[in-house]
Coordinates of C-alpha atoms and ligand atoms in Angstrom, one line a residue:
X273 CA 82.0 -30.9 53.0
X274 CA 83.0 -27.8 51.6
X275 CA 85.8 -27.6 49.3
X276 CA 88.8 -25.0 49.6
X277 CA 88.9 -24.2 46.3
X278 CA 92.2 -23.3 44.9
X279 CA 93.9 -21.7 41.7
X280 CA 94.1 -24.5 38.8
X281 CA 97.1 -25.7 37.8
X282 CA 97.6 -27.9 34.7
X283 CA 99.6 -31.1 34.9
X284 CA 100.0 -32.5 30.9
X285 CA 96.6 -33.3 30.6
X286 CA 95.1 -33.4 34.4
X287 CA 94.1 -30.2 35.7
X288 CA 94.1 -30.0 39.3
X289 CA 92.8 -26.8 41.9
X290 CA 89.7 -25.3 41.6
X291 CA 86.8 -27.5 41.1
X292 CA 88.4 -30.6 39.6
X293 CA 88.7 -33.9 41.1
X294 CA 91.3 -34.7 43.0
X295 CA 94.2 -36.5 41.5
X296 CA 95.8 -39.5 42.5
X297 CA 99.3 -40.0 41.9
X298 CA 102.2 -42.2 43.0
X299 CA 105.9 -42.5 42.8
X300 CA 107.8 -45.0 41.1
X301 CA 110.4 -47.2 43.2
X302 CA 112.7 -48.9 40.5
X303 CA 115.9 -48.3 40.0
X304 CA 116.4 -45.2 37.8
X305 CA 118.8 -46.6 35.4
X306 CA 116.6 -49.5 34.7
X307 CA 114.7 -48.2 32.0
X308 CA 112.5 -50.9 31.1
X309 CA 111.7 -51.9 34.6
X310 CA 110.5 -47.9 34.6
X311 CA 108.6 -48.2 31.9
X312 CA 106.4 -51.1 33.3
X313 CA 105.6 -50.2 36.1
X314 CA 104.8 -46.9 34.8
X315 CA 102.4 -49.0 32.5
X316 CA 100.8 -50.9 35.6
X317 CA 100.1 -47.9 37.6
X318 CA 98.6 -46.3 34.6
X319 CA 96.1 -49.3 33.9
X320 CA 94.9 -49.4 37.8
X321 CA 93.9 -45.3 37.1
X322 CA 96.5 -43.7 38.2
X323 CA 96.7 -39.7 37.1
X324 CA 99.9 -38.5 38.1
X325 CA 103.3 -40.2 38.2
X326 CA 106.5 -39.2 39.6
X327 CA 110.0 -40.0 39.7
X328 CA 113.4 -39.0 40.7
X329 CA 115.6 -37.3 38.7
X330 CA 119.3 -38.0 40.3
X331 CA 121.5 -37.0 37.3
X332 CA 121.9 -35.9 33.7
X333 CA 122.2 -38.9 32.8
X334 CA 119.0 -39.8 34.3
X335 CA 116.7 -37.6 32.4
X336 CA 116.5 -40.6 29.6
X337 CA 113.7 -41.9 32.0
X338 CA 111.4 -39.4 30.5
X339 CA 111.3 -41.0 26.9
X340 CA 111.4 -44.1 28.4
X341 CA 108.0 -43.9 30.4
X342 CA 106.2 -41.7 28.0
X343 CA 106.6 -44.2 25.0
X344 CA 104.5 -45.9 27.1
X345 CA 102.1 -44.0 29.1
X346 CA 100.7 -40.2 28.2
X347 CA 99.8 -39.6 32.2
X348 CA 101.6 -35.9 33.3
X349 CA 105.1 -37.4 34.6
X350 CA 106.8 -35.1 37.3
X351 CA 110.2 -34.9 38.0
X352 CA 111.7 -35.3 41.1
X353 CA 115.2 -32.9 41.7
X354 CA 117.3 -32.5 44.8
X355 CA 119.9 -29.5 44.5
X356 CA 120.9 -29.5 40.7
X357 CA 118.7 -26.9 38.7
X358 CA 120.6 -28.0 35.4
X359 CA 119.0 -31.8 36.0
X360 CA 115.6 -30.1 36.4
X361 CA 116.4 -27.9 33.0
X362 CA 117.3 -30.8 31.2
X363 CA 113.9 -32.5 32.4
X364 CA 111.8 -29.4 31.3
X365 CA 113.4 -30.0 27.8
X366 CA 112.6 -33.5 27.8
X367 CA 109.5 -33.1 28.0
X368 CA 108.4 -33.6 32.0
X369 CA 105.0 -32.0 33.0
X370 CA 105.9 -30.7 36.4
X371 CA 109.0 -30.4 38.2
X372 CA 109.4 -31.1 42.2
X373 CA 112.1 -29.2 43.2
X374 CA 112.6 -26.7 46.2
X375 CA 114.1 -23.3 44.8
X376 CA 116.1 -22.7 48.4
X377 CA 117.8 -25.8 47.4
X378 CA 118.9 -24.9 43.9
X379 CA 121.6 -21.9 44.9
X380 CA 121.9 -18.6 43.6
X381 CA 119.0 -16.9 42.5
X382 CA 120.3 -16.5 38.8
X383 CA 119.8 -21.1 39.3
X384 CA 115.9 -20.2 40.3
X385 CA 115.6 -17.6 37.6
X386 CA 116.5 -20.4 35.2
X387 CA 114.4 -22.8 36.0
X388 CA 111.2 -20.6 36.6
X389 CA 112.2 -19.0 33.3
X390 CA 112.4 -22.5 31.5
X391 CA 109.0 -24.0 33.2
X392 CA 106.8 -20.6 32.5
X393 CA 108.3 -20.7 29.1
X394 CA 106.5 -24.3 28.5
X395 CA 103.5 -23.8 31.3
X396 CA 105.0 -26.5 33.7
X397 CA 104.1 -26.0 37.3
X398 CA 106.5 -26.7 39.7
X399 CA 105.8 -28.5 43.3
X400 CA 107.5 -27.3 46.6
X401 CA 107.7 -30.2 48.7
X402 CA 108.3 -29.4 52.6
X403 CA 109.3 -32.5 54.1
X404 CA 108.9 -31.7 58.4
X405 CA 112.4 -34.1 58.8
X406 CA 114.6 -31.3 56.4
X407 CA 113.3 -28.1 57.4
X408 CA 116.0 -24.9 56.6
X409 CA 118.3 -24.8 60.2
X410 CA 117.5 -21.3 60.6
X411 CA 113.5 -21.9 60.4
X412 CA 114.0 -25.0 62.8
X413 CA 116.4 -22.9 64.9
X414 CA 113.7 -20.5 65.5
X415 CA 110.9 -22.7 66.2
X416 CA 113.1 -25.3 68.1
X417 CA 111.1 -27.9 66.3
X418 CA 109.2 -28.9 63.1
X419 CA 105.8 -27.1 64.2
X420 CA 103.5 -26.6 61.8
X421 CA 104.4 -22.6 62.2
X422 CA 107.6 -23.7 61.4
X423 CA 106.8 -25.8 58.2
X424 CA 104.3 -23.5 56.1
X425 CA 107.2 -20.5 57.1
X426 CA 109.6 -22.9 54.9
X427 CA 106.6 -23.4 52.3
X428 CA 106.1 -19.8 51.9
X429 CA 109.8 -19.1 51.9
X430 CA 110.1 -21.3 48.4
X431 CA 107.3 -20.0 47.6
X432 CA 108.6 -16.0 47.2
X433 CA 111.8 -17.7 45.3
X434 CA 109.8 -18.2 42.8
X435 CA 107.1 -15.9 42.8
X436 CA 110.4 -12.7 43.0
X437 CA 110.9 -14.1 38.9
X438 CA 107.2 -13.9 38.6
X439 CA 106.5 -17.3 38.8
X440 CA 102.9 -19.0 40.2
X441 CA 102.5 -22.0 38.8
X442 CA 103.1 -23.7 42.2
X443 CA 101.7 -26.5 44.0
X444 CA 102.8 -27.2 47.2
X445 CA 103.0 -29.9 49.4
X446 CA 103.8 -29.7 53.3
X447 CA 104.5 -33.1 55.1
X448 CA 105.7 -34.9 58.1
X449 CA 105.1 -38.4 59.1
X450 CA 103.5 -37.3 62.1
X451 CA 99.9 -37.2 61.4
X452 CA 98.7 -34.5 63.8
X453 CA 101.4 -32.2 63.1
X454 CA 101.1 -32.8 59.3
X455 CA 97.2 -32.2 58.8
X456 CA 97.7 -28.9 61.3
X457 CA 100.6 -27.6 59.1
X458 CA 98.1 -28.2 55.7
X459 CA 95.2 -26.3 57.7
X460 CA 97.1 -23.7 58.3
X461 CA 98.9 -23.1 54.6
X462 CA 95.9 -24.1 53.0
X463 CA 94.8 -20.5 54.9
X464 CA 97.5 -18.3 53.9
X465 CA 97.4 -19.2 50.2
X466 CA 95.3 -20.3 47.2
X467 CA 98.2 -22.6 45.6
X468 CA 96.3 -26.2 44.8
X469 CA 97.9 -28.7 47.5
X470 CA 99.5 -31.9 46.9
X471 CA 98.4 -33.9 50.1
X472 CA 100.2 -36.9 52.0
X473 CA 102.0 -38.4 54.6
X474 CA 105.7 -39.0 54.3
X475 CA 107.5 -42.3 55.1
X476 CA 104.2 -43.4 56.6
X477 CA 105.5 -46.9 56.8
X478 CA 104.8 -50.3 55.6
X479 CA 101.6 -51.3 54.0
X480 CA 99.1 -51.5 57.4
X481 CA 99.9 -48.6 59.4
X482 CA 101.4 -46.3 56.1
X483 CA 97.4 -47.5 54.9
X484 CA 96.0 -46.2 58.7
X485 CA 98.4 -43.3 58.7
X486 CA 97.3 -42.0 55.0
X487 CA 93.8 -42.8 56.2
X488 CA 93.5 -40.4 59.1
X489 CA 95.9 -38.0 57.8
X490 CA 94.7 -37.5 53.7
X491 CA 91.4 -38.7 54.9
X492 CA 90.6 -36.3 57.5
X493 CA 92.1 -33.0 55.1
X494 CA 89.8 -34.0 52.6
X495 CA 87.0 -34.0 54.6
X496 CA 87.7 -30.4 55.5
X497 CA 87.8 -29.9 52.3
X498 CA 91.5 -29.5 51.3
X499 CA 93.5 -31.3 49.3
X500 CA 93.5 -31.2 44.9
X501 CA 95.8 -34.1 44.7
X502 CA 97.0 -36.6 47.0
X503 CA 100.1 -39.3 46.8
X504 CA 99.4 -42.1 49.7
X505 CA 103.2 -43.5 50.5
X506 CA 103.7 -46.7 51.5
X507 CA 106.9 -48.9 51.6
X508 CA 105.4 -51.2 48.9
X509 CA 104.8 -51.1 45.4
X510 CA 103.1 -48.0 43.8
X511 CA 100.3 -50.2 42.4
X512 CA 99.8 -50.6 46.3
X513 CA 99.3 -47.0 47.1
X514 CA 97.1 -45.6 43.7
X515 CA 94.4 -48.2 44.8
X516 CA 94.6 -47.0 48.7
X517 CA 94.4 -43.1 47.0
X518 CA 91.2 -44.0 45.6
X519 CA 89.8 -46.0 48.1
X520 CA 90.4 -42.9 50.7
X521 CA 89.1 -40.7 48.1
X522 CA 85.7 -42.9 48.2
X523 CA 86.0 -43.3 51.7
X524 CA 85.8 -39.7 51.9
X525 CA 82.8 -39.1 49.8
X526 CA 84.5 -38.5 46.7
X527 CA 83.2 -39.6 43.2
X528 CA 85.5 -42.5 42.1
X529 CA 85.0 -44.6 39.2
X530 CA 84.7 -48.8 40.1
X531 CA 82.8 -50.3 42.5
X532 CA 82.9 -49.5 46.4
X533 CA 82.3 -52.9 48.0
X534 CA 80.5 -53.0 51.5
X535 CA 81.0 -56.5 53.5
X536 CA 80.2 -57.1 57.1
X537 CA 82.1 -58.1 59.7
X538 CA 80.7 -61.2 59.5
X539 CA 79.6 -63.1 63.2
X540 CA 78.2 -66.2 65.1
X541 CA 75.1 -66.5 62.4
X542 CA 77.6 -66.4 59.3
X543 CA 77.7 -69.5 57.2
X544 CA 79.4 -68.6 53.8
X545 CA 83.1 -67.1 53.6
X546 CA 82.0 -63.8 53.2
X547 CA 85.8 -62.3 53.4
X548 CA 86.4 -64.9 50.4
X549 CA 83.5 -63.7 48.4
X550 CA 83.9 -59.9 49.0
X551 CA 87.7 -60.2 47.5
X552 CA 86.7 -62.2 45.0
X553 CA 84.1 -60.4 43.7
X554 CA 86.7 -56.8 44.1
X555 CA 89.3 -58.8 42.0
X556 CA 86.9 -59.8 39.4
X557 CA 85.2 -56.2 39.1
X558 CA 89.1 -55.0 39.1
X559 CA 89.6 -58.1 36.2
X560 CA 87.3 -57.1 34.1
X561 CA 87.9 -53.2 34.0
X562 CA 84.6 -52.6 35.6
X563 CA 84.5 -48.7 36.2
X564 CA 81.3 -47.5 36.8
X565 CA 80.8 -46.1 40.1
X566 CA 78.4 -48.3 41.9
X567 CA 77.8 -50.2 45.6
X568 CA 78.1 -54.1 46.0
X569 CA 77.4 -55.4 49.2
X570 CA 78.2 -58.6 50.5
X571 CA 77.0 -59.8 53.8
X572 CA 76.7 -62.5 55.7
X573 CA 73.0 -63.5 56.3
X574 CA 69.5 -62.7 55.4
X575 CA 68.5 -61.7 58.4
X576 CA 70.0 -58.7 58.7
X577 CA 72.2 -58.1 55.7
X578 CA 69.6 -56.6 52.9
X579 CA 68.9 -54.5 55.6
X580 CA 72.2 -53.3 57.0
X581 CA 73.6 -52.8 53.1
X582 CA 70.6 -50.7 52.6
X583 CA 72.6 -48.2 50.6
X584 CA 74.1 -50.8 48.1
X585 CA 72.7 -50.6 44.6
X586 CA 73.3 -54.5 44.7
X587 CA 74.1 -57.7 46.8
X588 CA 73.8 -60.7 48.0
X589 CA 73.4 -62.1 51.8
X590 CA 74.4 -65.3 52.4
X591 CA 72.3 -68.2 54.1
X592 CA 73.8 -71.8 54.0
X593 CA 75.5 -72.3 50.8
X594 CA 73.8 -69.9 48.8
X595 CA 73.1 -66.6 49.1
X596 CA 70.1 -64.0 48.2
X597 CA 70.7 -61.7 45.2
X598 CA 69.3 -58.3 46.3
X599 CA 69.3 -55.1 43.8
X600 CA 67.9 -51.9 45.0
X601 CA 67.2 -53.7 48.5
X602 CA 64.3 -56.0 46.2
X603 CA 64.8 -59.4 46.8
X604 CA 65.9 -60.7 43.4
X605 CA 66.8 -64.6 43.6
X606 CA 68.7 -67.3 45.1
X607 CA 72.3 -67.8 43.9
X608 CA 73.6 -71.1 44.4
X609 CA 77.1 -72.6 42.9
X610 CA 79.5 -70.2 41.8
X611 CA 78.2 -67.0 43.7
X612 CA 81.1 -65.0 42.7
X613 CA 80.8 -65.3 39.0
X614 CA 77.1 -64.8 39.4
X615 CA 77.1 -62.0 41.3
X616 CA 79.7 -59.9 39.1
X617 CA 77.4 -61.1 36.3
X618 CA 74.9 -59.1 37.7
X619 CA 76.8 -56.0 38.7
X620 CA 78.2 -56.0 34.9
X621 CA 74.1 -56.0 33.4
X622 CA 72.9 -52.9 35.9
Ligands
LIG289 S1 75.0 -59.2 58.1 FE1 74.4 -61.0 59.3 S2 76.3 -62.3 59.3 FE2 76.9 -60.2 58.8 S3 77.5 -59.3 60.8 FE3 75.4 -58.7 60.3 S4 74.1 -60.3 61.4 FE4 76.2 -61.1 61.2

């Protein structure tokens, strides 16, 4: 897979574009004017890795969140802002890393000038975020529906708002909750310009088909090589959706830190709960801040399993009530009683 490589843009402390990895990032869904609440998750979404957060910005009054959730986190916090350029000033002086907002929906120019004034003044990028569902009426008009023509136009549109006050520190994100039209709309922008691309599907549901729809949609763009950071959305917690982000990124061949667990589908000769084992052992790695970026597999028999998980760095295959340790696809040694705890024992000494 070749990567698109793109123009870096720095977040806080994550640069994204170019040849960095790709950022994982989520939004946080409690209420704005519970600050605490805020802050914790803020905190949980930080331990599980997560490298960019964002949230919305409604008012003002609002912008308090920003001390809130950096007293307790240092990962880049973006602001989100609908239609009122003073809420994203006040952000910008409170210390936000990036600003989501779309310059066509800010009003007169002299409200764009501000901001892009105010965020090149500080080297804060701002996101345009073209959502297919609230496309400018003229644009959808024309097209007579949210084509992907029809969504990068809008893109590019924000895009020379910002760049007329000599602004570039954009990253843009293009996205509809229909997967084909959404990956056909981020091939085609990722070919008319070089800005780094925040990747996902909108509204993509609740947790199993938001997971299948981020999949296919994230997955598949980064396979062709596009995408510099991606936000999986799911209606469920955040905590939810950095831990799909990084599984997709593995899934796709990316570089992740933690273990990538392998398990079969388990069959007629299976005598151990290997489903039991294999989220066991994930929640133990996870427990115990295991990082490192290795293979487990856990299958169900000896017979076939050493074999099939040839590409794990370790395992175990289970017979009847124990199971053989395998590391490197070298027989090791049986593991009988607490498998689990065993096996993790293991993965921590390689
Ligand atoms: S590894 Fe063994 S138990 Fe698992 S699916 Fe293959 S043959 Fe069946």
């Amino acid at each position: 897979m070749e990567r698109k490589l793109k123009r870096e843009v720095k977040i806080g402390n994550v640069a994204i574009g170019g040849t960095n990895p790709v950022a994982v990032q989520t939004m946080l869904n409690v209420p704005i004017k519970d600050l605490a609440g805020n802050a914790a998750q803020a905190k949980r979404v930080a331990e599980l890795g997560c490298q960019i957060l964002r949230a919305s910005v409604p008012t003002l009054e609002d912008v308090k969140v920003i001390d809130a959730i950096k007293s307790v986190t240092d990962i880049p916090f973006v602001a989100d802002i609908h239609f009122d350029y003073r809420v994203a000033l006040a952000c910008v002086e409170a210390g936000a890393d990036k600003i989501r907002i779309n310059p066509g929906n800010i009003g007169a120019d002299e409200n764009v000038r501000a901001v892009a004034r105010a965020c090149n003044a500080k080297n804060i990028p701002i996101r345009i975020g073209v959502n297919g569902g609230s496309l400018e009426k003229e644009i959808l008009a024309r097209y007579g529906s949210p084509t992907p023509e029809a969504m990068v136009e809008s893109a590019l549109y924000h895009v020379r708002l910002l760049e007329k006050h000599d602004f570039n520190n954009i990253v843009i994100s293009i996205k509809s909750s229909n997967v084909p039209r959404m990956m056909a709309a981020y091939r085609l922008l990722s070919e008319q310009c070089d800005y780094p691309l925040h990747v996902g599907v909108t509204e993509a549901g609740t947790y199993r088909m938001g997971l299948i729809k981020s999949g296919m949609g994230i997955g598949g763009l980064l396979l062709d090589g596009i995408g510099d950071t991606i936000r999986v959305s799911l209606t469920d917690e955040p905590e939810k959706e950095v831990l799909a982000g990084y599984d997709i990124l593995r899934a796709a061949g990316h570089t992740v830190g933690g273990p990538e667990i392998i398990s079969c589908p388990t069959c007629g000769r299976t005598n151990i709960p290997v489903a039991q084992i294999a989220q066991e052992v994930e929640e133990e790695l996870r427990r115990r801040g295991f990082r490192r970026s290795i293979k487990v597999a856990v299958m169900g028999c000896v017979v076939n399993g050493p074999g099939e998980a040839r590409e794990a760095d370790i395992g175990s295959a289970g017979g009847q009530d124990e199971a053989l340790l395998f590391i490197k696809g070298e027989r090791i040694r049986m593991l009988r009683g607490d498998i689990v705890g065993q096996l993790v024992d293991e993965i921590c000494k390689l």
